[in-house]
Amino acid sequence: MPGILSRRTVLLAAAVALTASTTAACGSDGDGGGRTAVRIAYQAIPNADLVVKNQRLLEKALPDVDVKWVKFESGGDVNTAVLAGAVDLGLAGSSPVTKGLSAPLNIPYKVVWIHDLIGDNEALVAKTGINSVQELAGKKVATPFGSTAHYSLLAALTAAGVEPSAVQIIDLQPQDALAAWKRGDIDAAYVWTPSLGELRKDGKVLVSSRQLARQGKPTADLGVVTNAFAAKHPEVLTAWLKAQDQAVAQARTAPDAAAKSIGAELGLPADEAKQQLSELVLLSAKEQTGPEYLGTPGAPGRLAANLHDAAVFLKGQKAVDAVPDEAVFGRALAVEELGRAAN
């Protein structure tokens, strides 16, 4: 625990430093002739968000806005940055968002986009000789704490009848987990691509997030926006949503072009990026207004119930202090903002 606290403290300091470095741009925010700025948190995940970044779709749509992309290693780190006032919108997994909307964090942000439904791109991989989740008892397993992978690992252990306390779970980001795997320091890891692809080359997949979703534990990568930014800059948020929708359409109709951009961002060959992209489920803006996802004004979608269910599970794991009412998650779905972009 001290090591985790130290890492979070360092991250918070870095986030505060980032806030200071961007205050001048955001502080003027169009007042007194200054330019509006938007700070976007992104992660190395092979979805359409990287197409938006690589092809500068938002910058082209908003030439008078300063767009700053800030890379983070996990959704837990994004939460820390939001709390520090260092980012305005960006990507975090459904588990970190659940924690963000629950006590003690109670982050004033809302879900405005589903970047992807997580499938085979997140999985639990073990060393040769370990053939089941049950065999992880007493073993060392790495995963980024507070991430969707962490949530899925706990769900997999629970479903297999293994007490999480019986496993030595280590907090490592995907790249660090891969390095520990190569050194022989860990027995298994629950991470996402592209690191997952390396682990699968000489490890055995015990369970994937796609399988856990079928068992009632779905996960997703979500787009969140702070309440303050959404209220002050609706035109920027709409442009961001339209850029995301454009990138999803490209990933579906021109996957080679999308994969080229994703590969450039991840340092992967385009064919490998295309394979990893295919392991995700991407949804258009119109589809996300459906009842299974964000929904529409007055009719929050199933995502609110999914986040509530995740909070119940996380409370049982002592990962959150309390479970908010489902209505709290319903109010946190930015259905009006999404609806404007989908029309």
Short mmCIF file of C-alpha atoms in Angstrom, two decimals:
data_model
loop_
_atom_site.label_atom_id
_atom_site.label_comp_id
_atom_site.label_asym_id
_atom_site.label_seq_id
_atom_site.Cartn_x
_atom_site.Cartn_y
_atom_site.Cartn_z
CA MET A 1 0.00 0.00 0.00
CA PRO A 2 2.77 2.58 0.71
CA GLY A 3 4.10 2.09 -2.82
CA ILE A 4 0.66 2.70 -4.30
CA LEU A 5 0.21 5.81 -2.20
CA SER A 6 3.60 7.09 -3.32
CA ARG A 7 2.76 6.57 -7.01
CA ARG A 8 -0.58 8.34 -6.64
CA THR A 9 1.06 11.20 -4.76
CA VAL A 10 3.64 11.65 -7.51
CA LEU A 11 0.90 11.55 -10.14
CA LEU A 12 -1.14 14.14 -8.29
CA ALA A 13 1.88 16.44 -8.14
CA ALA A 14 2.40 15.95 -11.88
CA ALA A 15 -1.27 16.68 -12.55
CA VAL A 16 -1.08 19.86 -10.50
CA ALA A 17 2.00 20.88 -12.47
CA LEU A 18 0.11 20.26 -15.70
CA THR A 19 -2.73 22.42 -14.41
CA ALA A 20 -0.31 25.24 -13.71
CA SER A 21 1.21 24.96 -17.17
CA THR A 22 -2.16 25.24 -18.88
CA THR A 23 -3.84 27.75 -16.59
CA ALA A 24 -2.88 30.70 -18.77
CA ALA A 25 -4.63 29.24 -21.81
CA CYS A 26 -7.68 27.99 -19.93
CA GLY A 27 -7.91 30.92 -17.55
CA SER A 28 -8.56 33.42 -20.33
CA ASP A 29 -10.92 30.91 -21.96
CA GLY A 30 -12.19 33.34 -24.52
CA ASP A 31 -12.46 36.23 -22.03
CA GLY A 32 -10.64 39.39 -23.00
CA GLY A 33 -9.76 38.03 -26.42
CA GLY A 34 -8.00 34.87 -25.19
CA ARG A 35 -8.38 31.49 -26.88
CA THR A 36 -10.47 28.67 -25.49
CA ALA A 37 -8.45 25.58 -24.56
CA VAL A 38 -9.46 21.98 -24.03
CA ARG A 39 -7.27 19.38 -22.30
CA ILE A 40 -8.06 15.82 -23.30
CA ALA A 41 -6.94 12.72 -21.41
CA TYR A 42 -6.19 9.74 -23.63
CA GLN A 43 -4.75 6.26 -23.23
CA ALA A 44 -2.86 3.81 -25.44
CA ILE A 45 -5.96 1.82 -26.35
CA PRO A 46 -6.51 0.81 -30.01
CA ASN A 47 -9.90 2.46 -30.48
CA ALA A 48 -11.24 5.37 -32.52
CA ASP A 49 -10.04 7.95 -29.98
CA LEU A 50 -6.52 7.52 -31.37
CA VAL A 51 -7.89 8.16 -34.88
CA VAL A 52 -9.30 11.48 -33.66
CA LYS A 53 -5.94 12.38 -32.15
CA ASN A 54 -3.70 11.19 -34.99
CA GLN A 55 -5.75 12.72 -37.79
CA ARG A 56 -6.34 15.94 -35.83
CA LEU A 57 -10.06 15.74 -36.45
CA LEU A 58 -10.92 17.99 -33.50
CA GLU A 59 -8.22 20.53 -34.33
CA LYS A 60 -9.56 20.76 -37.90
CA ALA A 61 -13.13 21.22 -36.63
CA LEU A 62 -12.10 23.86 -34.07
CA PRO A 63 -9.22 25.91 -35.53
CA ASP A 64 -9.75 28.67 -32.95
CA VAL A 65 -9.45 26.31 -29.96
CA ASP A 66 -6.19 25.14 -28.38
CA VAL A 67 -6.41 21.33 -28.14
CA LYS A 68 -3.99 19.64 -25.73
CA TRP A 69 -3.80 15.82 -25.60
CA VAL A 70 -2.42 14.40 -22.35
CA LYS A 71 -1.48 10.71 -22.10
CA PHE A 72 -2.35 8.63 -19.03
CA GLU A 73 -1.67 4.99 -18.21
CA SER A 74 -5.02 4.10 -16.62
CA GLY A 75 -8.45 5.45 -15.74
CA GLY A 76 -7.48 5.72 -12.09
CA ASP A 77 -4.78 8.16 -13.14
CA VAL A 78 -7.31 10.10 -15.22
CA ASN A 79 -9.54 10.42 -12.13
CA THR A 80 -6.60 11.84 -10.19
CA ALA A 81 -5.93 14.36 -12.95
CA VAL A 82 -9.58 15.44 -13.10
CA LEU A 83 -9.59 15.98 -9.34
CA ALA A 84 -6.44 18.10 -9.74
CA GLY A 85 -8.17 20.22 -12.40
CA ALA A 86 -5.67 19.10 -15.04
CA VAL A 87 -8.03 17.78 -17.74
CA ASP A 88 -11.45 18.70 -19.08
CA LEU A 89 -12.54 15.52 -20.82
CA GLY A 90 -11.13 12.18 -21.82
CA LEU A 91 -11.13 8.41 -21.58
CA ALA A 92 -11.50 6.25 -18.47
CA GLY A 93 -12.74 2.70 -18.03
CA SER A 94 -16.18 1.95 -16.60
CA SER A 95 -14.71 0.76 -13.29
CA PRO A 96 -12.71 3.97 -12.65
CA VAL A 97 -15.77 6.00 -13.68
CA THR A 98 -17.90 4.03 -11.24
CA LYS A 99 -15.39 4.82 -8.51
CA GLY A 100 -15.24 8.44 -9.63
CA LEU A 101 -18.99 8.85 -9.25
CA SER A 102 -19.00 7.10 -5.86
CA ALA A 103 -17.77 8.12 -2.41
CA PRO A 104 -15.23 9.22 -1.43
CA LEU A 105 -14.24 10.67 -4.84
CA ASN A 106 -17.63 12.07 -5.98
CA ILE A 107 -16.01 13.60 -9.07
CA PRO A 108 -18.18 16.27 -10.75
CA TYR A 109 -18.11 14.76 -14.23
CA LYS A 110 -20.47 12.84 -16.48
CA VAL A 111 -20.34 10.13 -19.11
CA VAL A 112 -20.80 11.54 -22.59
CA TRP A 113 -19.45 8.78 -24.86
CA ILE A 114 -18.73 5.05 -25.01
CA HIS A 115 -15.33 4.69 -26.67
CA ASP A 116 -15.68 0.92 -26.86
CA LEU A 117 -17.24 -2.12 -25.27
CA ILE A 118 -14.31 -4.13 -23.97
CA GLY A 119 -14.00 -7.60 -25.42
CA ASP A 120 -10.99 -9.80 -26.08
CA ASN A 121 -8.64 -6.81 -25.86
CA GLU A 122 -8.52 -7.21 -22.07
CA ALA A 123 -7.75 -10.61 -20.60
CA LEU A 124 -6.14 -12.57 -17.81
CA VAL A 125 -3.02 -14.33 -19.07
CA ALA A 126 -1.01 -16.83 -17.02
CA LYS A 127 2.36 -18.49 -17.39
CA THR A 128 2.55 -21.92 -18.98
CA GLY A 129 1.51 -24.56 -16.47
CA ILE A 130 -1.32 -22.51 -14.95
CA ASN A 131 -4.49 -23.69 -16.64
CA SER A 132 -7.35 -22.22 -14.59
CA VAL A 133 -8.28 -19.20 -12.50
CA GLN A 134 -8.50 -21.48 -9.46
CA GLU A 135 -4.78 -22.24 -9.81
CA LEU A 136 -3.92 -18.57 -9.20
CA ALA A 137 -4.37 -19.00 -5.43
CA GLY A 138 -1.01 -18.19 -3.84
CA LYS A 139 0.34 -16.72 -7.09
CA LYS A 140 1.45 -13.19 -8.07
CA VAL A 141 -0.93 -11.44 -10.47
CA ALA A 142 -0.38 -7.93 -11.85
CA THR A 143 -3.03 -5.43 -12.93
CA PRO A 144 -3.42 -1.63 -12.78
CA PHE A 145 -5.36 -0.89 -9.59
CA GLY A 146 -8.63 0.95 -10.12
CA SER A 147 -8.85 -0.02 -13.81
CA THR A 148 -11.42 -2.07 -15.70
CA ALA A 149 -8.83 -4.86 -15.79
CA HIS A 150 -8.62 -4.79 -11.97
CA TYR A 151 -12.41 -4.95 -11.74
CA SER A 152 -12.48 -7.86 -14.20
CA LEU A 153 -9.72 -9.70 -12.32
CA LEU A 154 -11.68 -9.46 -9.07
CA ALA A 155 -14.83 -10.61 -10.88
CA ALA A 156 -12.98 -13.57 -12.43
CA LEU A 157 -11.53 -14.64 -9.08
CA THR A 158 -14.90 -14.33 -7.36
CA ALA A 159 -16.66 -16.32 -10.09
CA ALA A 160 -14.03 -19.05 -9.74
CA GLY A 161 -14.49 -19.24 -5.98
CA VAL A 162 -11.05 -17.76 -5.23
CA GLU A 163 -10.85 -15.13 -2.50
CA PRO A 164 -8.90 -12.14 -3.86
CA SER A 165 -6.98 -12.11 -0.58
CA ALA A 166 -5.63 -15.55 -1.48
CA VAL A 167 -3.85 -14.03 -4.49
CA GLN A 168 -0.94 -11.60 -4.34
CA ILE A 169 -2.35 -8.85 -6.56
CA ILE A 170 0.28 -6.32 -7.61
CA ASP A 171 -0.45 -2.80 -8.90
CA LEU A 172 1.38 -2.47 -12.22
CA GLN A 173 0.58 -0.54 -15.38
CA PRO A 174 0.42 -2.70 -18.55
CA GLN A 175 3.98 -1.93 -19.74
CA ASP A 176 5.35 -2.54 -16.23
CA ALA A 177 3.40 -5.79 -16.00
CA LEU A 178 4.91 -6.90 -19.31
CA ALA A 179 8.41 -6.13 -18.02
CA ALA A 180 7.71 -8.05 -14.80
CA TRP A 181 6.38 -10.96 -16.89
CA LYS A 182 9.57 -11.09 -18.93
CA ARG A 183 11.70 -11.04 -15.77
CA GLY A 184 9.67 -13.88 -14.28
CA ASP A 185 8.51 -11.74 -11.35
CA ILE A 186 4.80 -12.50 -11.80
CA ASP A 187 2.70 -15.55 -12.61
CA ALA A 188 -0.15 -13.82 -14.43
CA ALA A 189 -1.49 -10.42 -15.46
CA TYR A 190 -4.85 -8.91 -16.35
CA VAL A 191 -4.11 -6.07 -18.80
CA TRP A 192 -5.18 -4.67 -22.17
CA THR A 193 -3.67 -4.34 -25.63
CA PRO A 194 -1.08 -3.64 -26.86
CA SER A 195 0.74 -5.16 -23.85
CA LEU A 196 -1.74 -8.02 -23.80
CA GLY A 197 -0.66 -9.05 -27.29
CA GLU A 198 2.89 -9.61 -26.05
CA LEU A 199 1.73 -11.66 -23.06
CA ARG A 200 -0.41 -13.89 -25.25
CA LYS A 201 2.63 -14.91 -27.32
CA ASP A 202 3.94 -17.21 -24.59
CA GLY A 203 1.12 -17.28 -22.03
CA LYS A 204 -2.30 -18.86 -21.69
CA VAL A 205 -5.49 -16.78 -21.67
CA LEU A 206 -7.58 -17.93 -18.70
CA VAL A 207 -10.53 -15.56 -19.23
CA SER A 208 -11.28 -12.46 -21.31
CA SER A 209 -13.46 -9.46 -20.57
CA ARG A 210 -15.76 -10.59 -23.37
CA GLN A 211 -16.43 -13.81 -21.44
CA LEU A 212 -16.99 -11.90 -18.21
CA ALA A 213 -19.45 -9.59 -19.98
CA ARG A 214 -21.50 -12.66 -20.91
CA GLN A 215 -21.46 -13.59 -17.22
CA GLY A 216 -22.97 -10.23 -16.24
CA LYS A 217 -19.79 -8.21 -15.62
CA PRO A 218 -19.50 -5.96 -18.72
CA THR A 219 -16.82 -3.28 -18.97
CA ALA A 220 -16.29 -0.38 -21.33
CA ASP A 221 -14.01 2.55 -22.03
CA LEU A 222 -16.00 5.71 -21.46
CA GLY A 223 -15.65 9.35 -22.41
CA VAL A 224 -16.13 11.69 -19.46
CA VAL A 225 -16.40 15.47 -19.32
CA THR A 226 -16.32 17.71 -16.28
CA ASN A 227 -19.63 19.33 -15.46
CA ALA A 228 -18.00 22.75 -15.55
CA PHE A 229 -16.51 22.33 -19.02
CA ALA A 230 -19.72 20.84 -20.46
CA ALA A 231 -21.72 23.84 -19.19
CA LYS A 232 -19.22 26.48 -20.33
CA HIS A 233 -18.21 25.04 -23.73
CA PRO A 234 -21.07 23.01 -25.24
CA GLU A 235 -19.86 23.80 -28.77
CA VAL A 236 -16.44 22.24 -28.06
CA LEU A 237 -18.05 19.15 -26.56
CA THR A 238 -20.36 18.78 -29.56
CA ALA A 239 -17.42 19.06 -31.95
CA TRP A 240 -15.50 16.44 -29.92
CA LEU A 241 -18.47 14.07 -30.05
CA LYS A 242 -18.88 14.54 -33.79
CA ALA A 243 -15.15 13.87 -34.28
CA GLN A 244 -15.46 10.65 -32.26
CA ASP A 245 -18.48 9.61 -34.33
CA GLN A 246 -16.56 10.35 -37.55
CA ALA A 247 -13.65 8.20 -36.34
CA VAL A 248 -15.97 5.30 -35.46
CA ALA A 249 -17.48 5.47 -38.95
CA GLN A 250 -13.98 5.34 -40.44
CA ALA A 251 -13.02 2.36 -38.26
CA ARG A 252 -16.07 0.53 -39.62
CA THR A 253 -15.95 1.49 -43.27
CA ALA A 254 -12.22 2.09 -43.80
CA PRO A 255 -10.50 0.00 -41.12
CA ASP A 256 -7.15 0.07 -42.94
CA ALA A 257 -7.00 3.86 -42.72
CA ALA A 258 -8.09 3.83 -39.09
CA ALA A 259 -5.56 1.10 -38.26
CA LYS A 260 -2.76 3.10 -39.87
CA SER A 261 -3.49 6.02 -37.53
CA ILE A 262 -3.84 3.77 -34.48
CA GLY A 263 -0.62 1.94 -35.35
CA ALA A 264 1.22 5.26 -35.66
CA GLU A 265 0.06 6.27 -32.19
CA LEU A 266 0.95 2.92 -30.60
CA GLY A 267 4.13 2.20 -32.55
CA LEU A 268 2.59 -0.93 -34.07
CA PRO A 269 2.40 -2.26 -37.64
CA ALA A 270 -0.93 -1.34 -39.21
CA ASP A 271 -2.01 -4.99 -39.55
CA GLU A 272 -1.42 -5.62 -35.85
CA ALA A 273 -3.31 -2.43 -34.93
CA LYS A 274 -6.17 -3.57 -37.18
CA GLN A 275 -6.32 -6.92 -35.38
CA GLN A 276 -6.43 -5.23 -31.99
CA LEU A 277 -9.08 -2.78 -33.18
CA SER A 278 -11.25 -5.73 -34.26
CA GLU A 279 -11.30 -7.04 -30.67
CA LEU A 280 -13.35 -4.02 -29.56
CA VAL A 281 -16.99 -3.16 -30.16
CA LEU A 282 -17.39 0.44 -31.37
CA LEU A 283 -20.73 2.25 -31.36
CA SER A 284 -21.95 5.24 -33.36
CA ALA A 285 -23.45 8.28 -31.64
CA LYS A 286 -26.92 7.24 -32.79
CA GLU A 287 -26.47 3.72 -31.41
CA GLN A 288 -25.31 5.12 -28.09
CA THR A 289 -28.61 6.94 -27.63
CA GLY A 290 -30.31 3.53 -27.53
CA PRO A 291 -31.79 2.05 -24.32
CA GLU A 292 -28.91 -0.41 -23.89
CA TYR A 293 -26.35 2.37 -23.65
CA LEU A 294 -26.63 6.06 -22.64
CA GLY A 295 -30.25 6.54 -23.67
CA THR A 296 -32.13 9.79 -24.19
CA PRO A 297 -33.36 12.70 -22.02
CA GLY A 298 -35.91 11.34 -19.57
CA ALA A 299 -34.94 7.76 -20.33
CA PRO A 300 -31.42 6.94 -19.07
CA GLY A 301 -29.99 3.86 -20.71
CA ARG A 302 -28.84 0.54 -19.32
CA LEU A 303 -25.35 1.96 -18.75
CA ALA A 304 -26.61 3.57 -15.53
CA ALA A 305 -27.67 0.17 -14.19
CA ASN A 306 -24.36 -1.37 -15.28
CA LEU A 307 -22.41 1.29 -13.39
CA HIS A 308 -24.62 0.79 -10.34
CA ASP A 309 -24.06 -2.97 -10.46
CA ALA A 310 -20.30 -2.34 -10.68
CA ALA A 311 -20.52 -0.07 -7.62
CA VAL A 312 -22.28 -2.84 -5.67
CA PHE A 313 -19.50 -5.24 -6.60
CA LEU A 314 -16.76 -2.73 -5.78
CA LYS A 315 -18.37 -1.99 -2.39
CA GLY A 316 -18.21 -5.71 -1.65
CA GLN A 317 -14.50 -5.55 -2.47
CA LYS A 318 -14.11 -2.45 -0.24
CA ALA A 319 -13.02 -0.44 -3.28
CA VAL A 320 -15.68 2.27 -2.73
CA ASP A 321 -17.11 3.60 0.52
CA ALA A 322 -20.78 3.50 -0.48
CA VAL A 323 -23.05 2.60 -3.38
CA PRO A 324 -24.87 5.61 -4.87
CA ASP A 325 -28.49 5.23 -5.93
CA GLU A 326 -28.91 4.16 -9.54
CA ALA A 327 -30.46 7.58 -10.18
CA VAL A 328 -27.06 9.15 -9.45
CA PHE A 329 -25.56 7.21 -12.34
CA GLY A 330 -28.56 8.05 -14.50
CA ARG A 331 -28.03 11.77 -13.91
CA ALA A 332 -24.36 11.30 -14.77
CA LEU A 333 -25.20 10.21 -18.33
CA ALA A 334 -24.81 13.22 -20.61
CA VAL A 335 -27.76 12.27 -22.80
CA GLU A 336 -28.65 15.81 -23.86
CA GLU A 337 -25.10 16.54 -24.98
CA LEU A 338 -24.90 13.22 -26.85
CA GLY A 339 -28.31 13.80 -28.42
CA ARG A 340 -27.19 17.14 -29.87
CA ALA A 341 -24.25 15.46 -31.60
CA ALA A 342 -26.22 12.44 -32.77
CA ASN A 343 -28.87 14.47 -34.59
#
